[in-house]
PDB file of C-alpha atoms in Angstrom:
ATOM      1  CA  UNK A   1      40.640  31.490 -47.526  1.00  0.00           C
ATOM      2  CA  UNK A   2      39.501  29.214 -44.527  1.00  0.00           C
ATOM      3  CA  UNK A   3      41.313  26.435 -42.994  1.00  0.00           C
ATOM      4  CA  UNK A   4      40.398  22.914 -44.265  1.00  0.00           C
ATOM      5  CA  UNK A   5      36.956  21.582 -43.565  1.00  0.00           C
ATOM      6  CA  UNK A   6      36.097  20.898 -40.081  1.00  0.00           C
ATOM      7  CA  UNK A   7      34.443  17.427 -39.296  1.00  0.00           C
ATOM      8  CA  UNK A   8      31.042  19.270 -39.052  1.00  0.00           C
ATOM      9  CA  UNK A   9      31.395  20.939 -42.552  1.00  0.00           C
ATOM     10  CA  UNK A  10      32.602  17.746 -43.963  1.00  0.00           C
ATOM     11  CA  UNK A  11      29.563  15.946 -42.819  1.00  0.00           C
ATOM     12  CA  UNK A  12      27.330  18.601 -44.178  1.00  0.00           C
ATOM     13  CA  UNK A  13      28.929  17.879 -47.753  1.00  0.00           C
ATOM     14  CA  UNK A  14      28.233  14.325 -47.037  1.00  0.00           C
ATOM     15  CA  UNK A  15      24.728  14.770 -46.281  1.00  0.00           C
ATOM     16  CA  UNK A  16      24.418  16.912 -49.145  1.00  0.00           C
ATOM     17  CA  UNK A  17      23.077  19.904 -47.592  1.00  0.00           C
ATOM     18  CA  UNK A  18      25.699  22.319 -46.371  1.00  0.00           C
ATOM     19  CA  UNK A  19      24.300  25.152 -44.189  1.00  0.00           C
ATOM     20  CA  UNK A  20      23.293  28.068 -46.107  1.00  0.00           C
ATOM     21  CA  UNK A  21      25.307  30.472 -44.015  1.00  0.00           C
ATOM     22  CA  UNK A  22      28.752  28.854 -44.724  1.00  0.00           C
ATOM     23  CA  UNK A  23      27.873  27.305 -48.080  1.00  0.00           C
ATOM     24  CA  UNK A  24      29.545  29.743 -50.372  1.00  0.00           C
ATOM     25  CA  UNK A  25      32.691  30.131 -48.301  1.00  0.00           C
ATOM     26  CA  UNK A  26      32.946  26.421 -47.708  1.00  0.00           C
ATOM     27  CA  UNK A  27      32.200  25.631 -51.344  1.00  0.00           C
ATOM     28  CA  UNK A  28      34.854  28.124 -52.767  1.00  0.00           C
ATOM     29  CA  UNK A  29      37.373  26.425 -50.219  1.00  0.00           C
ATOM     30  CA  UNK A  30      36.440  22.866 -51.501  1.00  0.00           C
ATOM     31  CA  UNK A  31      36.950  24.151 -55.097  1.00  0.00           C
ATOM     32  CA  UNK A  32      40.419  25.600 -54.415  1.00  0.00           C
ATOM     33  CA  UNK A  33      41.898  22.930 -51.921  1.00  0.00           C
ATOM     34  CA  UNK A  34      42.978  19.645 -53.399  1.00  0.00           C
ATOM     35  CA  UNK A  35      43.415  17.928 -50.107  1.00  0.00           C
ATOM     36  CA  UNK A  36      39.499  18.786 -49.062  1.00  0.00           C
ATOM     37  CA  UNK A  37      38.291  17.806 -52.499  1.00  0.00           C
ATOM     38  CA  UNK A  38      40.244  14.657 -52.345  1.00  0.00           C
ATOM     39  CA  UNK A  39      39.103  13.788 -48.952  1.00  0.00           C
ATOM     40  CA  UNK A  40      35.531  14.393 -49.906  1.00  0.00           C
ATOM     41  CA  UNK A  41      35.837  12.496 -53.093  1.00  0.00           C
ATOM     42  CA  UNK A  42      37.394   9.679 -51.228  1.00  0.00           C
ATOM     43  CA  UNK A  43      34.897   9.404 -48.717  1.00  0.00           C
ATOM     44  CA  UNK A  44      31.971   9.762 -51.052  1.00  0.00           C
ATOM     45  CA  UNK A  45      33.519   6.980 -52.989  1.00  0.00           C
ATOM     46  CA  UNK A  46      34.020   4.738 -49.918  1.00  0.00           C
ATOM     47  CA  UNK A  47      30.482   5.139 -48.950  1.00  0.00           C
ATOM     48  CA  UNK A  48      29.021   4.575 -52.290  1.00  0.00           C
ATOM     49  CA  UNK A  49      30.888   1.501 -52.459  1.00  0.00           C
ATOM     50  CA  UNK A  50      29.611   0.527 -49.120  1.00  0.00           C
ATOM     51  CA  UNK A  51      26.188   1.105 -50.032  1.00  0.00           C
ATOM     52  CA  UNK A  52      26.115  -0.688 -53.111  1.00  0.00           C
ATOM     53  CA  UNK A  53      28.025  -3.780 -51.349  1.00  0.00           C
ATOM     54  CA  UNK A  54      25.701  -3.685 -48.406  1.00  0.00           C
ATOM     55  CA  UNK A  55      22.484  -3.652 -50.717  1.00  0.00           C
ATOM     56  CA  UNK A  56      23.783  -6.466 -52.768  1.00  0.00           C
ATOM     57  CA  UNK A  57      24.690  -8.517 -49.825  1.00  0.00           C
ATOM     58  CA  UNK A  58      21.297  -7.563 -48.090  1.00  0.00           C
ATOM     59  CA  UNK A  59      19.392  -8.453 -51.196  1.00  0.00           C
ATOM     60  CA  UNK A  60      21.346 -11.818 -51.564  1.00  0.00           C
ATOM     61  CA  UNK A  61      20.568 -12.725 -48.060  1.00  0.00           C
ATOM     62  CA  UNK A  62      17.000 -11.612 -47.961  1.00  0.00           C
ATOM     63  CA  UNK A  63      16.516 -13.933 -50.859  1.00  0.00           C
ATOM     64  CA  UNK A  64      18.315 -16.908 -49.723  1.00  0.00           C
ATOM     65  CA  UNK A  65      17.090 -16.766 -46.018  1.00  0.00           C
ATOM     66  CA  UNK A  66      13.742 -15.459 -46.549  1.00  0.00           C
ATOM     67  CA  UNK A  67      12.278 -18.328 -48.839  1.00  0.00           C
ATOM     68  CA  UNK A  68      13.428 -21.459 -46.917  1.00  0.00           C
ATOM     69  CA  UNK A  69      12.386 -19.824 -43.865  1.00  0.00           C
ATOM     70  CA  UNK A  70       9.034 -18.964 -45.015  1.00  0.00           C
ATOM     71  CA  UNK A  71       8.610 -22.503 -46.553  1.00  0.00           C
ATOM     72  CA  UNK A  72      10.015 -24.072 -43.453  1.00  0.00           C
ATOM     73  CA  UNK A  73       8.279 -22.450 -40.825  1.00  0.00           C
ATOM     74  CA  UNK A  74       4.655 -23.185 -41.652  1.00  0.00           C
ATOM     75  CA  UNK A  75       5.419 -26.568 -42.521  1.00  0.00           C
ATOM     76  CA  UNK A  76       6.834 -27.205 -39.080  1.00  0.00           C
ATOM     77  CA  UNK A  77       4.235 -25.319 -37.525  1.00  0.00           C
ATOM     78  CA  UNK A  78       1.455 -27.367 -39.196  1.00  0.00           C
ATOM     79  CA  UNK A  79       3.091 -30.702 -38.316  1.00  0.00           C
ATOM     80  CA  UNK A  80       3.425 -29.750 -34.592  1.00  0.00           C
ATOM     81  CA  UNK A  81      -0.221 -28.571 -34.408  1.00  0.00           C
ATOM     82  CA  UNK A  82      -1.532 -31.549 -36.019  1.00  0.00           C
ATOM     83  CA  UNK A  83       0.312 -33.892 -33.680  1.00  0.00           C
ATOM     84  CA  UNK A  84      -0.792 -31.797 -30.695  1.00  0.00           C
ATOM     85  CA  UNK A  85      -4.621 -31.875 -31.911  1.00  0.00           C
ATOM     86  CA  UNK A  86      -4.456 -35.620 -32.254  1.00  0.00           C
ATOM     87  CA  UNK A  87      -2.948 -35.803 -28.585  1.00  0.00           C
ATOM     88  CA  UNK A  88      -5.612 -33.457 -27.294  1.00  0.00           C
ATOM     89  CA  UNK A  89      -8.451 -35.474 -29.252  1.00  0.00           C
ATOM     90  CA  UNK A  90      -7.177 -38.698 -27.951  1.00  0.00           C
ATOM     91  CA  UNK A  91      -6.760 -37.615 -24.439  1.00  0.00           C
ATOM     92  CA  UNK A  92     -10.351 -36.150 -24.245  1.00  0.00           C
ATOM     93  CA  UNK A  93     -11.709 -39.171 -25.654  1.00  0.00           C
ATOM     94  CA  UNK A  94     -10.064 -41.446 -23.051  1.00  0.00           C
ATOM     95  CA  UNK A  95     -11.261 -38.962 -20.302  1.00  0.00           C
ATOM     96  CA  UNK A  96     -14.803 -38.894 -21.398  1.00  0.00           C
ATOM     97  CA  UNK A  97     -15.144 -42.694 -21.443  1.00  0.00           C
ATOM     98  CA  UNK A  98     -14.285 -42.754 -17.695  1.00  0.00           C
ATOM     99  CA  UNK A  99     -16.223 -39.717 -16.713  1.00  0.00           C
ATOM    100  CA  UNK A 100     -19.393 -39.721 -18.748  1.00  0.00           C
ATOM    101  CA  UNK A 101     -21.918 -41.997 -16.767  1.00  0.00           C
ATOM    102  CA  UNK A 102     -23.477 -44.798 -18.623  1.00  0.00           C
ATOM    103  CA  UNK A 103     -27.302 -45.215 -18.710  1.00  0.00           C
ATOM    104  CA  UNK A 104     -28.226 -47.323 -15.873  1.00  0.00           C
ATOM    105  CA  UNK A 105     -30.503 -49.786 -17.657  1.00  0.00           C
ATOM    106  CA  UNK A 106     -27.980 -50.254 -20.662  1.00  0.00           C
ATOM    107  CA  UNK A 107     -27.358 -53.820 -21.165  1.00  0.00           C
ATOM    108  CA  UNK A 108     -28.573 -54.789 -17.698  1.00  0.00           C
ATOM    109  CA  UNK A 109     -30.047 -58.590 -17.548  1.00  0.00           C
ATOM    110  CA  UNK A 110     -33.981 -58.580 -17.488  1.00  0.00           C
ATOM    111  CA  UNK A 111     -34.459 -55.207 -18.795  1.00  0.00           C
ATOM    112  CA  UNK A 112     -36.263 -56.945 -21.742  1.00  0.00           C
ATOM    113  CA  UNK A 113     -38.653 -58.180 -19.533  1.00  0.00           C
ATOM    114  CA  UNK A 114     -39.269 -55.097 -17.443  1.00  0.00           C
ATOM    115  CA  UNK A 115     -39.931 -53.131 -20.967  1.00  0.00           C
ATOM    116  CA  UNK A 116     -42.261 -55.979 -21.995  1.00  0.00           C
ATOM    117  CA  UNK A 117     -44.251 -55.667 -18.596  1.00  0.00           C
ATOM    118  CA  UNK A 118     -44.657 -52.053 -19.106  1.00  0.00           C
ATOM    119  CA  UNK A 119     -46.125 -52.490 -22.589  1.00  0.00           C
ATOM    120  CA  UNK A 120     -48.439 -55.131 -21.501  1.00  0.00           C
ATOM    121  CA  UNK A 121     -49.855 -52.989 -18.853  1.00  0.00           C
ATOM    122  CA  UNK A 122     -50.290 -50.224 -21.342  1.00  0.00           C
ATOM    123  CA  UNK A 123     -52.063 -52.496 -23.817  1.00  0.00           C
ATOM    124  CA  UNK A 124     -54.330 -53.869 -21.193  1.00  0.00           C
ATOM    125  CA  UNK A 125     -55.667 -50.637 -20.136  1.00  0.00           C
ATOM    126  CA  UNK A 126     -59.188 -50.039 -21.280  1.00  0.00           C
ATOM    127  CA  UNK A 127     -58.714 -46.016 -21.534  1.00  0.00           C
ATOM    128  CA  UNK A 128     -55.480 -44.121 -21.633  1.00  0.00           C
ATOM    129  CA  UNK A 129     -53.833 -43.360 -18.580  1.00  0.00           C
ATOM    130  CA  UNK A 130     -54.871 -39.598 -18.725  1.00  0.00           C
ATOM    131  CA  UNK A 131     -58.436 -40.463 -18.689  1.00  0.00           C
ATOM    132  CA  UNK A 132     -58.457 -42.869 -15.668  1.00  0.00           C
ATOM    133  CA  UNK A 133     -59.574 -40.240 -13.175  1.00  0.00           C
ATOM    134  CA  UNK A 134     -62.708 -39.423 -15.455  1.00  0.00           C
ATOM    135  CA  UNK A 135     -63.235 -43.565 -15.405  1.00  0.00           C
ATOM    136  CA  UNK A 136     -62.988 -43.568 -11.506  1.00  0.00           C
ATOM    137  CA  UNK A 137     -65.634 -40.722 -11.456  1.00  0.00           C
ATOM    138  CA  UNK A 138     -67.911 -42.377 -13.683  1.00  0.00           C
ATOM    139  CA  UNK A 139     -67.462 -45.762 -11.886  1.00  0.00           C
ATOM    140  CA  UNK A 140     -68.647 -43.969  -8.272  1.00  0.00           C
ATOM    141  CA  UNK A 141     -71.766 -42.556 -10.063  1.00  0.00           C
TER     142      UNK A 141
ATOM    143  CA  UNK B   1       2.138  10.371 -68.898  1.00  0.00           C
ATOM    144  CA  UNK B   2       4.514   7.682 -69.777  1.00  0.00           C
ATOM    145  CA  UNK B   3       7.321   9.061 -67.472  1.00  0.00           C
ATOM    146  CA  UNK B   4       4.837   9.755 -64.761  1.00  0.00           C
ATOM    147  CA  UNK B   5       3.738   6.029 -64.889  1.00  0.00           C
ATOM    148  CA  UNK B   6       7.297   4.598 -65.094  1.00  0.00           C
ATOM    149  CA  UNK B   7       8.127   6.845 -62.154  1.00  0.00           C
ATOM    150  CA  UNK B   8       5.306   5.337 -60.155  1.00  0.00           C
ATOM    151  CA  UNK B   9       6.563   1.702 -61.108  1.00  0.00           C
ATOM    152  CA  UNK B  10       9.938   2.645 -60.302  1.00  0.00           C
ATOM    153  CA  UNK B  11       8.903   3.806 -56.995  1.00  0.00           C
ATOM    154  CA  UNK B  12       6.929   0.754 -56.200  1.00  0.00           C
ATOM    155  CA  UNK B  13       9.778  -1.565 -57.192  1.00  0.00           C
ATOM    156  CA  UNK B  14      12.165   0.464 -54.996  1.00  0.00           C
ATOM    157  CA  UNK B  15       9.603   0.390 -51.894  1.00  0.00           C
ATOM    158  CA  UNK B  16       9.305  -3.300 -52.585  1.00  0.00           C
ATOM    159  CA  UNK B  17      12.885  -3.858 -52.420  1.00  0.00           C
ATOM    160  CA  UNK B  18      13.482  -1.734 -49.736  1.00  0.00           C
ATOM    161  CA  UNK B  19      10.899  -3.478 -47.512  1.00  0.00           C
ATOM    162  CA  UNK B  20      12.559  -6.765 -48.341  1.00  0.00           C
ATOM    163  CA  UNK B  21      15.838  -5.334 -47.189  1.00  0.00           C
ATOM    164  CA  UNK B  22      14.221  -3.839 -44.134  1.00  0.00           C
ATOM    165  CA  UNK B  23      12.775  -7.147 -43.168  1.00  0.00           C
ATOM    166  CA  UNK B  24      16.208  -8.565 -43.484  1.00  0.00           C
ATOM    167  CA  UNK B  25      17.747  -5.835 -41.442  1.00  0.00           C
ATOM    168  CA  UNK B  26      15.014  -6.287 -38.890  1.00  0.00           C
ATOM    169  CA  UNK B  27      15.323 -10.348 -38.540  1.00  0.00           C
ATOM    170  CA  UNK B  28      19.143  -9.602 -38.326  1.00  0.00           C
ATOM    171  CA  UNK B  29      18.749  -7.311 -35.633  1.00  0.00           C
ATOM    172  CA  UNK B  30      16.374  -9.452 -33.917  1.00  0.00           C
ATOM    173  CA  UNK B  31      18.403 -12.454 -33.795  1.00  0.00           C
ATOM    174  CA  UNK B  32      20.905 -10.328 -32.133  1.00  0.00           C
ATOM    175  CA  UNK B  33      23.620 -12.130 -33.766  1.00  0.00           C
ATOM    176  CA  UNK B  34      26.542 -10.376 -35.041  1.00  0.00           C
ATOM    177  CA  UNK B  35      27.182 -10.330 -38.632  1.00  0.00           C
ATOM    178  CA  UNK B  36      30.730 -10.698 -39.521  1.00  0.00           C
ATOM    179  CA  UNK B  37      31.737  -8.543 -42.453  1.00  0.00           C
ATOM    180  CA  UNK B  38      30.133 -10.536 -45.038  1.00  0.00           C
ATOM    181  CA  UNK B  39      31.738 -11.476 -48.381  1.00  0.00           C
ATOM    182  CA  UNK B  40      31.166  -8.266 -49.997  1.00  0.00           C
ATOM    183  CA  UNK B  41      31.733  -8.146 -53.628  1.00  0.00           C
ATOM    184  CA  UNK B  42      32.215  -4.477 -54.662  1.00  0.00           C
ATOM    185  CA  UNK B  43      31.630  -4.134 -58.408  1.00  0.00           C
ATOM    186  CA  UNK B  44      34.673  -5.188 -60.145  1.00  0.00           C
ATOM    187  CA  UNK B  45      34.230  -3.601 -63.580  1.00  0.00           C
ATOM    188  CA  UNK B  46      37.385  -2.156 -64.652  1.00  0.00           C
ATOM    189  CA  UNK B  47      39.238  -2.367 -61.631  1.00  0.00           C
ATOM    190  CA  UNK B  48      42.748  -3.929 -61.160  1.00  0.00           C
ATOM    191  CA  UNK B  49      42.828  -6.689 -58.509  1.00  0.00           C
ATOM    192  CA  UNK B  50      44.891  -4.471 -56.202  1.00  0.00           C
ATOM    193  CA  UNK B  51      42.178  -1.584 -56.262  1.00  0.00           C
ATOM    194  CA  UNK B  52      39.573  -4.227 -55.964  1.00  0.00           C
ATOM    195  CA  UNK B  53      41.440  -5.576 -52.676  1.00  0.00           C
ATOM    196  CA  UNK B  54      41.778  -1.970 -51.459  1.00  0.00           C
ATOM    197  CA  UNK B  55      37.923  -1.448 -52.143  1.00  0.00           C
ATOM    198  CA  UNK B  56      36.885  -4.832 -50.444  1.00  0.00           C
ATOM    199  CA  UNK B  57      39.302  -3.442 -47.462  1.00  0.00           C
ATOM    200  CA  UNK B  58      37.357  -0.014 -47.226  1.00  0.00           C
ATOM    201  CA  UNK B  59      33.938  -1.530 -47.454  1.00  0.00           C
ATOM    202  CA  UNK B  60      34.810  -4.129 -44.510  1.00  0.00           C
ATOM    203  CA  UNK B  61      36.303  -1.292 -42.503  1.00  0.00           C
ATOM    204  CA  UNK B  62      33.451   0.737 -42.758  1.00  0.00           C
ATOM    205  CA  UNK B  63      30.901  -2.321 -41.976  1.00  0.00           C
ATOM    206  CA  UNK B  64      33.146  -3.116 -38.998  1.00  0.00           C
ATOM    207  CA  UNK B  65      32.994   0.604 -37.630  1.00  0.00           C
ATOM    208  CA  UNK B  66      29.193   0.821 -38.269  1.00  0.00           C
ATOM    209  CA  UNK B  67      28.721  -2.451 -36.283  1.00  0.00           C
ATOM    210  CA  UNK B  68      30.710  -0.910 -33.304  1.00  0.00           C
ATOM    211  CA  UNK B  69      28.793   2.331 -33.308  1.00  0.00           C
ATOM    212  CA  UNK B  70      26.290   2.946 -30.755  1.00  0.00           C
ATOM    213  CA  UNK B  71      22.733   1.529 -31.777  1.00  0.00           C
ATOM    214  CA  UNK B  72      20.989   4.931 -32.731  1.00  0.00           C
ATOM    215  CA  UNK B  73      24.170   6.115 -34.869  1.00  0.00           C
ATOM    216  CA  UNK B  74      24.258   2.826 -36.577  1.00  0.00           C
ATOM    217  CA  UNK B  75      20.533   3.019 -37.402  1.00  0.00           C
ATOM    218  CA  UNK B  76      20.686   6.492 -38.834  1.00  0.00           C
ATOM    219  CA  UNK B  77      24.080   5.737 -40.785  1.00  0.00           C
ATOM    220  CA  UNK B  78      22.371   2.721 -42.391  1.00  0.00           C
ATOM    221  CA  UNK B  79      19.349   4.368 -43.310  1.00  0.00           C
ATOM    222  CA  UNK B  80      21.070   7.463 -44.698  1.00  0.00           C
ATOM    223  CA  UNK B  81      23.917   5.724 -46.428  1.00  0.00           C
ATOM    224  CA  UNK B  82      22.503   2.265 -47.295  1.00  0.00           C
ATOM    225  CA  UNK B  83      18.800   3.162 -47.893  1.00  0.00           C
ATOM    226  CA  UNK B  84      19.287   6.632 -49.192  1.00  0.00           C
ATOM    227  CA  UNK B  85      16.534   8.105 -46.750  1.00  0.00           C
ATOM    228  CA  UNK B  86      16.858  11.923 -46.180  1.00  0.00           C
ATOM    229  CA  UNK B  87      16.668  13.317 -42.678  1.00  0.00           C
ATOM    230  CA  UNK B  88      12.790  13.739 -42.582  1.00  0.00           C
ATOM    231  CA  UNK B  89      12.464  10.126 -43.411  1.00  0.00           C
ATOM    232  CA  UNK B  90      14.690   8.734 -40.873  1.00  0.00           C
ATOM    233  CA  UNK B  91      13.340  11.116 -38.491  1.00  0.00           C
ATOM    234  CA  UNK B  92       9.715   9.650 -39.122  1.00  0.00           C
ATOM    235  CA  UNK B  93      10.923   6.053 -39.325  1.00  0.00           C
ATOM    236  CA  UNK B  94      12.761   6.199 -36.185  1.00  0.00           C
ATOM    237  CA  UNK B  95      10.569   8.882 -34.038  1.00  0.00           C
ATOM    238  CA  UNK B  96      13.701  10.994 -33.482  1.00  0.00           C
ATOM    239  CA  UNK B  97      13.643  14.709 -33.992  1.00  0.00           C
ATOM    240  CA  UNK B  98      15.312  15.843 -37.221  1.00  0.00           C
ATOM    241  CA  UNK B  99      18.156  17.534 -35.244  1.00  0.00           C
ATOM    242  CA  UNK B 100      18.624  14.397 -33.168  1.00  0.00           C
ATOM    243  CA  UNK B 101      19.181  12.392 -36.335  1.00  0.00           C
ATOM    244  CA  UNK B 102      21.424  14.973 -37.811  1.00  0.00           C
ATOM    245  CA  UNK B 103      23.385  14.967 -34.687  1.00  0.00           C
ATOM    246  CA  UNK B 104      23.769  11.113 -34.666  1.00  0.00           C
ATOM    247  CA  UNK B 105      24.873  11.055 -38.136  1.00  0.00           C
ATOM    248  CA  UNK B 106      27.515  13.664 -37.473  1.00  0.00           C
ATOM    249  CA  UNK B 107      28.932  11.520 -34.871  1.00  0.00           C
ATOM    250  CA  UNK B 108      28.582   8.345 -36.741  1.00  0.00           C
ATOM    251  CA  UNK B 109      30.365  10.048 -39.743  1.00  0.00           C
ATOM    252  CA  UNK B 110      33.168  11.481 -37.871  1.00  0.00           C
ATOM    253  CA  UNK B 111      33.741   7.966 -36.373  1.00  0.00           C
ATOM    254  CA  UNK B 112      33.831   6.266 -39.665  1.00  0.00           C
ATOM    255  CA  UNK B 113      35.862   8.697 -41.314  1.00  0.00           C
ATOM    256  CA  UNK B 114      38.510   8.529 -38.538  1.00  0.00           C
ATOM    257  CA  UNK B 115      38.183   4.640 -38.879  1.00  0.00           C
ATOM    258  CA  UNK B 116      38.574   4.822 -42.497  1.00  0.00           C
ATOM    259  CA  UNK B 117      41.603   7.060 -42.313  1.00  0.00           C
ATOM    260  CA  UNK B 118      43.373   4.802 -40.036  1.00  0.00           C
ATOM    261  CA  UNK B 119      42.568   1.642 -41.851  1.00  0.00           C
ATOM    262  CA  UNK B 120      43.989   3.006 -45.255  1.00  0.00           C
TER     263      UNK B 120
END
């Protein structure tokens, strides 16, 4: 009969895979030793309860924390991004109003008169401007 | 056929639940916030108040001990004894060799057993 289970042998049992070499001898000892059997049973029971409790608690935490976090984050993200976009667009508009040059003739006094003069000139021509060189040649002949 | 389909369904549900729990563990570890021994509620069915109190104490003791373990030992301990993963699964999940996983588990178990013996 061997001495009580060593820490490694007990761990092997707890992992559910005793080494094949010591398996039979250790198993026989556990069968015949109430102290080792009780120790193994207690440890198993404690770890079993620990698993059950932690799983239940983890589930509970995952359910209570995951939903509000998932619901809250996108909303906050959306609101802050909308605000950022609004500020950005406003800034671009303000900068653009200073930077983009206006058309020189826009709104200048007398611009209508200049335009009318141009129209008069075009209308008073006997031939289109593109044919004027030809007309000069004809006139020379 | 029916059993086979049921097994697939059970595995899918188990994987889903496990993933949710993983996400929780991951978030908990990312926040680097120490989780105090939570309000564990071990199954109370058929247990006297004294037995239940003892059980709560044991569970809290294991939790406290696990929290103090070095990170790798704690990881493999939780994966093995909470998530029911075998050594190969843990090795694949953590990138450790199977022998390394086993050695961390042995150390973790020894520590937990010693603390459990002291507390009770």
